[in-house]
Coordinates of C-alpha atoms and ligand atoms in Angstrom, one line a residue:
M49 CA -40.5 -25.0 -12.1
Q50 CA -38.6 -23.0 -11.3
Q51 CA -35.1 -25.4 -10.1
E52 CA -33.7 -24.0 -7.4
I53 CA -30.2 -23.3 -7.9
V54 CA -27.8 -23.7 -5.1
F55 CA -24.6 -22.4 -3.7
T56 CA -21.5 -24.5 -1.9
P57 CA -20.7 -20.8 0.2
F58 CA -17.5 -19.2 -0.9
E59 CA -15.1 -20.6 2.4
Q60 CA -15.9 -24.5 1.2
K61 CA -15.3 -23.8 -1.5
A62 CA -11.7 -21.8 -1.3
N63 CA -11.6 -24.6 0.9
S64 CA -9.8 -22.7 4.1
Q65 CA -10.4 -18.8 5.4
L66 CA -8.5 -16.1 3.7
T67 CA -5.1 -14.7 6.0
K68 CA -4.4 -11.6 6.0
Q69 CA -0.7 -11.1 5.5
Q70 CA 1.3 -7.8 6.5
I71 CA -1.2 -4.6 5.5
T72 CA 0.7 -2.8 2.5
V73 CA -2.6 -0.8 0.9
L74 CA -4.8 1.7 2.7
Q75 CA -8.4 3.0 0.5
V76 CA -9.9 5.3 1.9
N77 CA -13.0 5.6 0.8
L78 CA -13.9 9.2 0.8
G79 CA -17.8 9.1 0.9
K80 CA -20.6 9.1 -1.7
R81 CA -20.8 12.7 -3.3
C82 CA -20.2 12.0 -6.4
N83 CA -21.0 14.2 -9.6
L84 CA -21.7 11.2 -12.0
A85 CA -25.0 8.2 -11.8
C86 CA -23.4 5.1 -13.2
S87 CA -25.7 2.1 -13.5
H88 CA -22.7 -0.4 -12.6
C89 CA -22.3 1.8 -8.9
H90 CA -21.3 -0.7 -6.3
V91 CA -20.7 2.5 -4.1
E92 CA -24.5 3.8 -5.0
A93 CA -22.9 7.3 -5.7
S94 CA -24.5 10.4 -7.1
P95 CA -24.8 14.3 -6.7
Q96 CA -27.7 13.4 -4.5
R97 CA -25.4 11.5 -1.8
T98 CA -23.7 13.4 1.2
E99 CA -22.0 11.3 3.2
E100 CA -18.1 11.9 3.2
L101 CA -15.6 12.3 5.5
S102 CA -15.5 14.1 8.8
P103 CA -12.4 16.7 9.5
E104 CA -12.5 14.4 12.8
I105 CA -11.5 11.1 10.6
C106 CA -9.3 12.8 7.9
E107 CA -6.8 14.5 11.7
Q108 CA -6.7 10.9 12.4
I109 CA -6.1 8.3 8.9
I110 CA -3.2 11.6 8.2
E111 CA -2.1 9.5 12.0
L112 CA -2.7 6.6 10.1
I113 CA -0.4 7.3 8.0
N114 CA 2.7 9.4 8.9
K115 CA 2.6 6.4 12.4
F116 CA 2.5 3.3 10.1
P117 CA 6.2 3.4 6.8
Q118 CA 4.6 -0.4 6.3
I119 CA 1.9 1.4 4.7
K120 CA 3.0 1.4 1.0
I121 CA 0.0 2.7 -1.3
V122 CA -2.6 4.9 -0.1
D123 CA -5.6 4.6 -3.3
F124 CA -8.4 6.9 -3.1
T125 CA -11.3 6.3 -3.9
G126 CA -15.8 7.6 -3.6
G127 CA -17.8 9.0 -4.9
A128 CA -15.9 11.0 -6.7
P129 CA -12.6 11.2 -3.9
E130 CA -11.6 14.3 -4.8
M131 CA -15.3 16.4 -4.0
N132 CA -14.5 16.1 0.0
Y133 CA -12.2 18.4 0.8
G134 CA -10.7 16.3 2.8
F135 CA -8.7 14.8 -0.5
K136 CA -6.1 17.3 -1.0
P137 CA -4.1 17.3 3.2
L138 CA -3.8 13.1 2.1
V139 CA -2.7 13.4 -0.7
E140 CA -0.4 15.9 0.4
A141 CA -0.1 13.5 3.5
A142 CA 1.0 10.5 2.5
R143 CA 2.9 12.0 -0.9
E144 CA 5.1 13.4 2.4
N145 CA 6.2 10.4 3.9
H146 CA 6.5 8.5 0.1
K147 CA 4.2 6.0 -0.8
Q148 CA 2.3 5.8 -3.3
V149 CA -0.9 8.1 -4.3
I150 CA -4.0 6.3 -5.7
V151 CA -7.3 7.8 -7.1
R152 CA -10.1 6.2 -9.0
S153 CA -11.0 8.9 -10.7
N154 CA -14.4 9.4 -13.2
L155 CA -12.5 11.7 -15.3
T156 CA -15.2 14.2 -15.8
I157 CA -15.0 16.3 -12.0
Y158 CA -12.2 18.3 -13.4
F159 CA -14.9 20.3 -15.8
E160 CA -16.9 20.6 -13.0
A161 CA -16.6 24.8 -10.9
G162 CA -13.5 23.9 -8.0
F163 CA -11.9 21.1 -9.5
T164 CA -10.4 22.3 -12.6
D165 CA -7.4 22.4 -10.9
L166 CA -7.6 18.7 -10.4
P167 CA -5.1 17.2 -13.7
E168 CA -2.7 19.9 -12.7
Y169 CA -2.7 19.3 -8.9
F170 CA -1.6 15.7 -9.2
T171 CA 0.9 16.2 -11.8
Q172 CA 2.7 18.2 -9.0
H173 CA 2.0 15.7 -6.9
Q174 CA 3.0 11.9 -8.8
V175 CA -0.1 11.3 -7.8
R176 CA -1.0 7.8 -10.2
V177 CA -4.5 8.3 -11.7
V178 CA -6.8 5.2 -12.9
A179 CA -9.0 6.0 -14.2
S180 CA -13.1 4.6 -15.4
L181 CA -13.9 4.1 -19.2
P182 CA -15.8 0.9 -19.5
C183 CA -15.5 0.5 -23.4
Y184 CA -13.7 2.6 -26.2
L185 CA -16.6 3.6 -27.5
A186 CA -19.2 6.2 -26.9
D187 CA -22.2 5.0 -26.8
N188 CA -21.8 2.4 -24.1
V189 CA -20.0 4.0 -22.0
D190 CA -22.4 7.6 -21.9
K191 CA -25.1 4.4 -21.9
M192 CA -23.3 3.3 -18.3
R193 CA -22.3 6.4 -16.9
G194 CA -24.6 9.5 -18.9
K195 CA -24.6 11.4 -21.4
G196 CA -21.5 13.2 -22.6
V197 CA -18.9 11.5 -20.4
F198 CA -17.4 9.9 -22.6
D199 CA -16.7 13.2 -24.7
K200 CA -15.5 14.9 -21.4
S201 CA -13.5 11.4 -20.5
I202 CA -11.7 11.3 -23.3
Q203 CA -10.4 15.5 -23.1
A204 CA -9.2 14.5 -20.1
L205 CA -8.0 12.0 -20.7
Q206 CA -6.3 14.4 -23.4
W207 CA -5.5 16.8 -20.6
L208 CA -3.7 14.0 -18.7
N209 CA -1.2 13.2 -21.7
K210 CA 0.1 16.5 -22.4
L211 CA 1.1 17.3 -18.7
G212 CA 3.4 14.2 -19.2
Y213 CA 1.1 11.8 -17.9
S214 CA 1.9 8.1 -18.9
S215 CA 4.8 9.6 -21.7
N216 CA 6.9 10.7 -17.4
P217 CA 7.4 7.1 -16.1
N218 CA 6.7 9.3 -12.7
L219 CA 3.2 9.9 -13.9
I220 CA 1.0 7.1 -14.1
L221 CA -2.8 6.6 -16.3
D222 CA -4.0 3.2 -16.5
L223 CA -7.9 2.6 -17.8
V224 CA -10.5 0.3 -15.8
Y225 CA -12.4 -1.9 -18.0
N226 CA -16.1 -2.7 -16.4
P227 CA -18.7 -5.4 -18.8
Q228 CA -22.0 -4.3 -19.7
L229 CA -24.9 -5.0 -16.9
P230 CA -25.7 -8.4 -17.5
V231 CA -29.7 -8.6 -19.7
N232 CA -30.0 -12.3 -19.8
E233 CA -28.3 -15.3 -18.9
N234 CA -25.8 -15.5 -21.0
F235 CA -22.7 -14.7 -18.7
S236 CA -19.2 -13.8 -19.9
L237 CA -16.3 -13.5 -17.8
T238 CA -14.2 -10.5 -18.0
P239 CA -12.1 -10.8 -21.4
N240 CA -8.9 -11.7 -21.3
Q241 CA -6.8 -8.3 -19.8
A242 CA -3.1 -8.4 -22.4
K243 CA -5.4 -8.4 -25.9
L244 CA -8.1 -6.0 -24.5
E245 CA -5.1 -3.2 -22.9
S246 CA -3.9 -3.7 -26.5
D247 CA -7.0 -3.3 -28.1
Y248 CA -8.1 0.2 -26.4
K249 CA -4.1 1.0 -26.8
K250 CA -4.6 1.1 -30.0
L251 CA -8.5 2.0 -30.8
L252 CA -7.5 5.4 -28.3
K253 CA -4.3 6.4 -30.0
T254 CA -5.8 6.0 -33.6
N255 CA -8.1 7.8 -32.2
F256 CA -8.3 10.1 -30.4
D257 CA -4.3 10.5 -30.1
I258 CA -4.3 9.3 -26.1
V259 CA -1.3 6.7 -24.4
F260 CA -1.8 5.4 -21.1
N261 CA 0.2 2.5 -18.9
N262 CA -2.6 -0.3 -18.4
L263 CA -5.7 -0.9 -18.6
F264 CA -7.5 -2.9 -15.3
T265 CA -10.2 -5.4 -16.3
I266 CA -12.7 -5.6 -13.5
T267 CA -15.4 -7.8 -13.5
N268 CA -19.0 -5.8 -11.9
L269 CA -19.4 -7.6 -8.3
P270 CA -23.2 -8.3 -7.8
V271 CA -23.1 -5.9 -5.2
G272 CA -24.4 -1.8 -5.0
R273 CA -26.2 -1.1 -7.8
T274 CA -25.1 -4.1 -9.8
K275 CA -27.2 -6.5 -7.3
F276 CA -29.9 -4.5 -8.0
H277 CA -30.4 -4.8 -11.4
L278 CA -30.0 -8.2 -11.0
E279 CA -32.3 -8.5 -8.6
R280 CA -34.5 -6.6 -10.8
T281 CA -33.9 -9.4 -13.5
K282 CA -34.1 -12.3 -11.4
L283 CA -30.1 -12.4 -12.4
Y284 CA -28.7 -12.2 -9.1
L285 CA -28.7 -15.9 -8.0
P286 CA -27.5 -17.5 -12.1
Y287 CA -24.9 -14.6 -12.6
L288 CA -23.1 -16.0 -8.5
K289 CA -24.0 -19.5 -9.7
F290 CA -22.3 -18.3 -12.9
L291 CA -19.3 -17.1 -10.8
E292 CA -19.1 -19.4 -8.5
S293 CA -19.3 -21.9 -11.4
H294 CA -15.1 -20.8 -12.9
F295 CA -14.2 -20.6 -9.3
N296 CA -10.2 -20.2 -9.9
P297 CA -8.4 -20.8 -6.4
V298 CA -5.1 -19.4 -7.8
T299 CA -6.8 -16.3 -7.7
I300 CA -6.4 -16.7 -3.8
D301 CA -3.2 -15.9 -2.8
G302 CA -3.6 -12.6 -5.3
L303 CA -7.0 -11.3 -4.0
M304 CA -6.8 -7.3 -2.9
C305 CA -8.1 -8.3 0.7
R306 CA -4.9 -10.1 1.7
N307 CA -2.7 -7.1 2.2
E308 CA -5.4 -3.6 2.7
L309 CA -7.6 -2.8 5.1
S310 CA -10.5 -0.9 3.9
I311 CA -11.3 2.5 5.1
D312 CA -14.7 4.2 5.5
Y313 CA -16.2 8.1 5.6
L314 CA -16.6 7.1 9.4
G315 CA -14.0 6.3 9.8
N316 CA -14.6 2.2 9.9
V317 CA -12.2 -0.6 9.1
Y318 CA -13.2 -3.6 6.9
D319 CA -11.3 -6.5 4.7
C320 CA -11.8 -4.7 0.7
D321 CA -14.2 -2.1 -0.7
F322 CA -16.9 -4.6 -1.0
N323 CA -16.8 -5.5 2.3
Q324 CA -17.5 -2.0 2.9
M325 CA -20.5 -1.3 1.2
M326 CA -22.1 -4.6 1.7
N327 CA -21.1 -3.3 5.8
L328 CA -19.7 -6.8 6.3
A329 CA -16.9 -4.8 8.9
A330 CA -13.3 -6.7 9.4
K331 CA -12.5 -7.9 12.8
T332 CA -10.2 -8.8 14.4
S333 CA -9.4 -12.8 16.4
S334 CA -11.5 -11.8 19.3
G335 CA -14.2 -10.7 17.3
E336 CA -14.1 -7.2 17.8
I337 CA -14.7 -4.6 14.0
L338 CA -12.2 -1.5 14.2
T339 CA -11.8 1.7 13.2
V340 CA -9.2 3.6 12.6
K341 CA -9.0 5.2 16.1
N342 CA -8.7 1.7 17.9
L343 CA -6.1 1.5 15.0
L344 CA -4.3 4.2 16.3
A345 CA -5.0 2.5 19.4
L346 CA -3.8 -0.5 19.6
G347 CA -0.2 0.5 17.5
S348 CA -0.6 -2.0 14.9
L349 CA -2.6 -2.8 11.1
D350 CA -2.0 -6.0 11.6
V351 CA -4.3 -7.2 14.0
I352 CA -6.8 -9.1 11.9
E353 CA -6.5 -13.0 10.9
K354 CA -9.4 -13.5 9.1
I355 CA -10.6 -11.5 6.2
Q356 CA -14.7 -12.1 5.9
T357 CA -16.0 -13.2 2.9
A358 CA -19.2 -13.4 1.0
A359 CA -21.0 -15.1 -1.6
Y360 CA -19.9 -11.8 -4.0
C361 CA -17.0 -13.0 -3.3
Y362 CA -16.8 -15.4 -6.1
G363 CA -16.5 -12.3 -8.2
C364 CA -13.0 -11.3 -7.8
T365 CA -12.4 -15.1 -8.0
A366 CA -14.0 -16.9 -11.4
G367 CA -11.9 -17.0 -13.9
S368 CA -8.9 -14.3 -14.1
G369 CA -9.6 -13.0 -11.2
S370 CA -10.5 -9.2 -10.1
S371 CA -9.6 -6.6 -8.2
C372 CA -9.1 -2.8 -8.7
G373 CA -5.1 -3.7 -10.4
G374 CA -7.2 -6.0 -13.0
A375 CA -7.1 -9.5 -13.3
L376 CA -5.1 -11.4 -11.1
V377 CA -3.6 -14.1 -13.5
Ligands
SF4_516 S1 -19.1 4.5 -10.9 FE1 -17.9 6.2 -10.1 S2 -18.3 7.7 -11.1 FE2 -20.4 6.4 -11.6 S3 -21.1 7.9 -9.8 FE3 -19.9 5.7 -9.3 S4 -18.8 6.7 -8.1 FE4 -19.4 8.3 -9.1
SF4_517 S1 -14.9 -9.4 -1.9 FE1 -13.1 -9.3 -3.0 S2 -11.5 -8.5 -1.8 FE2 -13.4 -8.7 -1.0 S3 -13.0 -10.4 0.8 FE3 -14.1 -11.2 -0.9 S4 -12.3 -11.9 -2.2 FE4 -11.3 -10.7 -1.0

């Protein structure tokens, strides 16, 4: 008989509920439309998805960006955020307000009709590009992201380099590493970020003459397609238990949910993008759920005391920790 897997609730392990600090980061998910359909995608994005930011919500987010100088970073994600009509107006609103703008880009979108101006556009607006390249080997990338994705990603990185990315201090280019999805119970944590960054730098320079700033290692959280994959292979509970057994309390201070608001294409507010995907809404201390419209009416971004957590939070707190900016400790 299979042994029952027992979990410690995350809050108990963390020794208290996570609390919010002052909000300085706005992460906006512009929708689920993407030109790719990667196997590990926690958003379950694909070319067939149609859910995306409406003009009305886009206007409200621009108002939020204009109204709150405490927002230092505006981070655009998706799907492929560049595919939404509101992407450029949002970037320009943020830059006019002197915010750092991050785009989480899949790189291949620059080769699709209607989007070939993006690298020049990013240069012009000094957008920080955070690009997924889950491996420096073509086979592994194509297996996770689709045939031909590695070659296009390499061409896109060379294009960005030619425009000054990574050599000009105002044009930052970061890469993201996601481990392969587990296929058996030999789970492993993300490799050491500094060591992997050094390997990526050497290999990409030698083989493709590519340079970049930082490599972020990001753990696969059991959310979205990763969760479906784990459930299909009966690895969901063992993987969660593995993450729990590597809980590292030192990661708590740096968790991305501490100082960010995550906004979905409908204007709903969450503590992070993973909670957004799992429909776990952020709440005020009186238990109200929030929208961008509410925040504008309240005149404050700092209305959440306690962060909503779930078992998948063990993914952010295992080992060196994991966030949109990579390892935490
Ligand atoms: S992982 Fe990124 S590039 Fe891949 S389908 Fe999801 S949103 Fe698109
Ligand atoms: S999934 Fe990670 S970022 Fe989101 S609430 Fe949990 S610990 Fe925080």
